[in-house]
Amino acid sequence: ERADPVLLEAMQRRAMAPAGEFNPQVVANVLWSLAVMDNIFDKDLTVLVDHLAARILELRDQFSEAEKSQLHQWILACELGLASGAFLPEGVARVKQTIGVECLQAFSGQAT
């Protein structure tokens, strides 16, 4: 079940200002929560998702294995949505191309 649009709007407003300061855990938690709420593909969240994707690339070497595992779940949810015709923010592809393999390895318990 999709989250209430009012909730999503409030989340985006609240997260946009400090998003450039989020640490790896917060970035992973926010994106994972969007995946769990099945709201990755809401076009109204594109700016937030792209900001967080850029933050992932800035913090690339600072993510723990658990956080990379969360990011893998987010990437996977994005790919599943894309397969069903959903809109996909550009930042998702950049993240997958840059650290997708590391995230998959963390998720599957393999050493990176």
PDB file of C-alpha atoms in Angstrom:
ATOM      1  CA  GLU A   1       0.000   0.000   0.000  1.00  0.00           C
ATOM      2  CA  ARG A   2       1.390   3.379  -1.004  1.00  0.00           C
ATOM      3  CA  ALA A   3       2.047   6.033   1.602  1.00  0.00           C
ATOM      4  CA  ASP A   4      -0.188   9.048   1.927  1.00  0.00           C
ATOM      5  CA  PRO A   5       0.851  11.785  -0.557  1.00  0.00           C
ATOM      6  CA  VAL A   6       0.749  14.350   2.257  1.00  0.00           C
ATOM      7  CA  LEU A   7       3.230  12.244   4.227  1.00  0.00           C
ATOM      8  CA  LEU A   8       5.532  11.983   1.207  1.00  0.00           C
ATOM      9  CA  GLU A   9       5.409  15.708   0.602  1.00  0.00           C
ATOM     10  CA  ALA A  10       6.244  16.374   4.249  1.00  0.00           C
ATOM     11  CA  MET A  11       9.131  13.883   4.113  1.00  0.00           C
ATOM     12  CA  GLN A  12      10.574  15.499   1.025  1.00  0.00           C
ATOM     13  CA  ARG A  13      10.282  19.027   2.443  1.00  0.00           C
ATOM     14  CA  ARG A  14      11.886  17.943   5.705  1.00  0.00           C
ATOM     15  CA  ALA A  15      14.699  16.020   4.040  1.00  0.00           C
ATOM     16  CA  MET A  16      15.631  18.416   1.246  1.00  0.00           C
ATOM     17  CA  ALA A  17      17.307  21.118   3.326  1.00  0.00           C
ATOM     18  CA  PRO A  18      19.747  18.890   5.237  1.00  0.00           C
ATOM     19  CA  ALA A  19      20.117  16.144   2.586  1.00  0.00           C
ATOM     20  CA  GLY A  20      23.575  17.377   1.656  1.00  0.00           C
ATOM     21  CA  GLU A  21      24.665  16.792   5.245  1.00  0.00           C
ATOM     22  CA  PHE A  22      23.146  13.333   5.740  1.00  0.00           C
ATOM     23  CA  ASN A  23      25.571  10.658   6.889  1.00  0.00           C
ATOM     24  CA  PRO A  24      25.615   7.238   5.184  1.00  0.00           C
ATOM     25  CA  GLN A  25      23.197   5.677   7.670  1.00  0.00           C
ATOM     26  CA  VAL A  26      20.565   8.372   7.165  1.00  0.00           C
ATOM     27  CA  VAL A  27      20.882   8.224   3.363  1.00  0.00           C
ATOM     28  CA  ALA A  28      20.505   4.430   3.367  1.00  0.00           C
ATOM     29  CA  ASN A  29      17.587   4.555   5.822  1.00  0.00           C
ATOM     30  CA  VAL A  30      15.646   7.179   3.855  1.00  0.00           C
ATOM     31  CA  LEU A  31      16.034   5.394   0.516  1.00  0.00           C
ATOM     32  CA  TRP A  32      15.273   2.001   2.036  1.00  0.00           C
ATOM     33  CA  SER A  33      12.137   3.424   3.670  1.00  0.00           C
ATOM     34  CA  LEU A  34      10.969   4.786   0.310  1.00  0.00           C
ATOM     35  CA  ALA A  35      11.464   1.322  -1.183  1.00  0.00           C
ATOM     36  CA  VAL A  36       9.532  -0.330   1.640  1.00  0.00           C
ATOM     37  CA  MET A  37       6.699   2.187   1.301  1.00  0.00           C
ATOM     38  CA  ASP A  38       6.579   1.469  -2.462  1.00  0.00           C
ATOM     39  CA  ASN A  39       7.002   5.143  -3.245  1.00  0.00           C
ATOM     40  CA  ILE A  40      10.300   5.162  -5.090  1.00  0.00           C
ATOM     41  CA  PHE A  41       8.631   6.047  -8.330  1.00  0.00           C
ATOM     42  CA  ASP A  42       6.599   9.011  -7.206  1.00  0.00           C
ATOM     43  CA  LYS A  43       7.715  11.781  -9.579  1.00  0.00           C
ATOM     44  CA  ASP A  44       7.258  14.277  -6.760  1.00  0.00           C
ATOM     45  CA  LEU A  45      10.166  12.594  -4.975  1.00  0.00           C
ATOM     46  CA  THR A  46      12.569  12.779  -7.936  1.00  0.00           C
ATOM     47  CA  VAL A  47      14.465  15.789  -6.614  1.00  0.00           C
ATOM     48  CA  LEU A  48      14.938  14.175  -3.209  1.00  0.00           C
ATOM     49  CA  VAL A  49      16.013  10.832  -4.690  1.00  0.00           C
ATOM     50  CA  ASP A  50      18.493  12.525  -7.030  1.00  0.00           C
ATOM     51  CA  HIS A  51      19.912  14.569  -4.124  1.00  0.00           C
ATOM     52  CA  LEU A  52      20.344  11.433  -2.055  1.00  0.00           C
ATOM     53  CA  ALA A  53      21.886   9.575  -5.000  1.00  0.00           C
ATOM     54  CA  ALA A  54      24.442  12.374  -5.345  1.00  0.00           C
ATOM     55  CA  ARG A  55      25.120  12.119  -1.618  1.00  0.00           C
ATOM     56  CA  ILE A  56      25.738   8.367  -1.989  1.00  0.00           C
ATOM     57  CA  LEU A  57      28.403   9.088  -4.562  1.00  0.00           C
ATOM     58  CA  GLU A  58      30.010  11.690  -2.277  1.00  0.00           C
ATOM     59  CA  LEU A  59      30.095   9.238   0.643  1.00  0.00           C
ATOM     60  CA  ARG A  60      30.829   6.119  -1.387  1.00  0.00           C
ATOM     61  CA  ASP A  61      33.712   4.863   0.751  1.00  0.00           C
ATOM     62  CA  GLN A  62      31.944   5.504   4.057  1.00  0.00           C
ATOM     63  CA  PHE A  63      28.994   3.097   3.797  1.00  0.00           C
ATOM     64  CA  SER A  64      29.010   0.073   6.093  1.00  0.00           C
ATOM     65  CA  GLU A  65      28.144  -3.379   4.774  1.00  0.00           C
ATOM     66  CA  ALA A  66      24.673  -3.098   6.341  1.00  0.00           C
ATOM     67  CA  GLU A  67      24.078   0.260   4.663  1.00  0.00           C
ATOM     68  CA  LYS A  68      25.272  -1.091   1.315  1.00  0.00           C
ATOM     69  CA  SER A  69      22.840  -3.956   1.784  1.00  0.00           C
ATOM     70  CA  GLN A  70      20.014  -1.441   2.287  1.00  0.00           C
ATOM     71  CA  LEU A  71      21.123   0.414  -0.836  1.00  0.00           C
ATOM     72  CA  HIS A  72      21.058  -2.839  -2.792  1.00  0.00           C
ATOM     73  CA  GLN A  73      17.457  -3.394  -1.699  1.00  0.00           C
ATOM     74  CA  TRP A  74      16.622   0.141  -2.861  1.00  0.00           C
ATOM     75  CA  ILE A  75      18.332  -0.437  -6.237  1.00  0.00           C
ATOM     76  CA  LEU A  76      16.524  -3.771  -6.618  1.00  0.00           C
ATOM     77  CA  ALA A  77      13.157  -2.197  -5.813  1.00  0.00           C
ATOM     78  CA  CYS A  78      13.890   0.504  -8.395  1.00  0.00           C
ATOM     79  CA  GLU A  79      14.715  -2.091 -11.036  1.00  0.00           C
ATOM     80  CA  LEU A  80      11.570  -4.074 -10.279  1.00  0.00           C
ATOM     81  CA  GLY A  81       9.509  -0.930 -10.615  1.00  0.00           C
ATOM     82  CA  LEU A  82      11.211   0.015 -13.855  1.00  0.00           C
ATOM     83  CA  ALA A  83      10.391  -3.418 -15.279  1.00  0.00           C
ATOM     84  CA  SER A  84       6.727  -2.662 -14.655  1.00  0.00           C
ATOM     85  CA  GLY A  85       6.928   0.679 -16.470  1.00  0.00           C
ATOM     86  CA  ALA A  86       7.572   2.972 -13.514  1.00  0.00           C
ATOM     87  CA  PHE A  87       9.472   6.241 -13.742  1.00  0.00           C
ATOM     88  CA  LEU A  88      13.055   5.976 -12.510  1.00  0.00           C
ATOM     89  CA  PRO A  89      15.078   8.971 -11.290  1.00  0.00           C
ATOM     90  CA  GLU A  90      18.393   9.420 -13.091  1.00  0.00           C
ATOM     91  CA  GLY A  91      20.392   9.181  -9.879  1.00  0.00           C
ATOM     92  CA  VAL A  92      19.468   5.527  -9.428  1.00  0.00           C
ATOM     93  CA  ALA A  93      21.379   4.495 -12.567  1.00  0.00           C
ATOM     94  CA  ARG A  94      24.425   6.506 -11.479  1.00  0.00           C
ATOM     95  CA  VAL A  95      24.461   4.813  -8.082  1.00  0.00           C
ATOM     96  CA  LYS A  96      24.036   1.343  -9.567  1.00  0.00           C
ATOM     97  CA  GLN A  97      26.818   1.929 -12.075  1.00  0.00           C
ATOM     98  CA  THR A  98      29.182   3.263  -9.426  1.00  0.00           C
ATOM     99  CA  ILE A  99      28.632   1.052  -6.370  1.00  0.00           C
ATOM    100  CA  GLY A 100      25.941  -1.423  -7.390  1.00  0.00           C
ATOM    101  CA  VAL A 101      28.280  -4.423  -7.321  1.00  0.00           C
ATOM    102  CA  GLU A 102      29.537  -3.519  -3.842  1.00  0.00           C
ATOM    103  CA  CYS A 103      25.947  -3.216  -2.632  1.00  0.00           C
ATOM    104  CA  LEU A 104      25.000  -6.581  -4.124  1.00  0.00           C
ATOM    105  CA  GLN A 105      28.029  -8.218  -2.503  1.00  0.00           C
ATOM    106  CA  ALA A 106      27.131  -6.715   0.867  1.00  0.00           C
ATOM    107  CA  PHE A 107      23.544  -7.907   0.505  1.00  0.00           C
ATOM    108  CA  SER A 108      24.606 -11.444  -0.381  1.00  0.00           C
ATOM    109  CA  GLY A 109      27.204 -11.549   2.403  1.00  0.00           C
ATOM    110  CA  GLN A 110      30.236 -11.614   0.147  1.00  0.00           C
ATOM    111  CA  ALA A 111      33.367  -9.664   1.059  1.00  0.00           C
ATOM    112  CA  THR A 112      33.900  -6.509  -0.937  1.00  0.00           C
TER     113      THR A 112
END
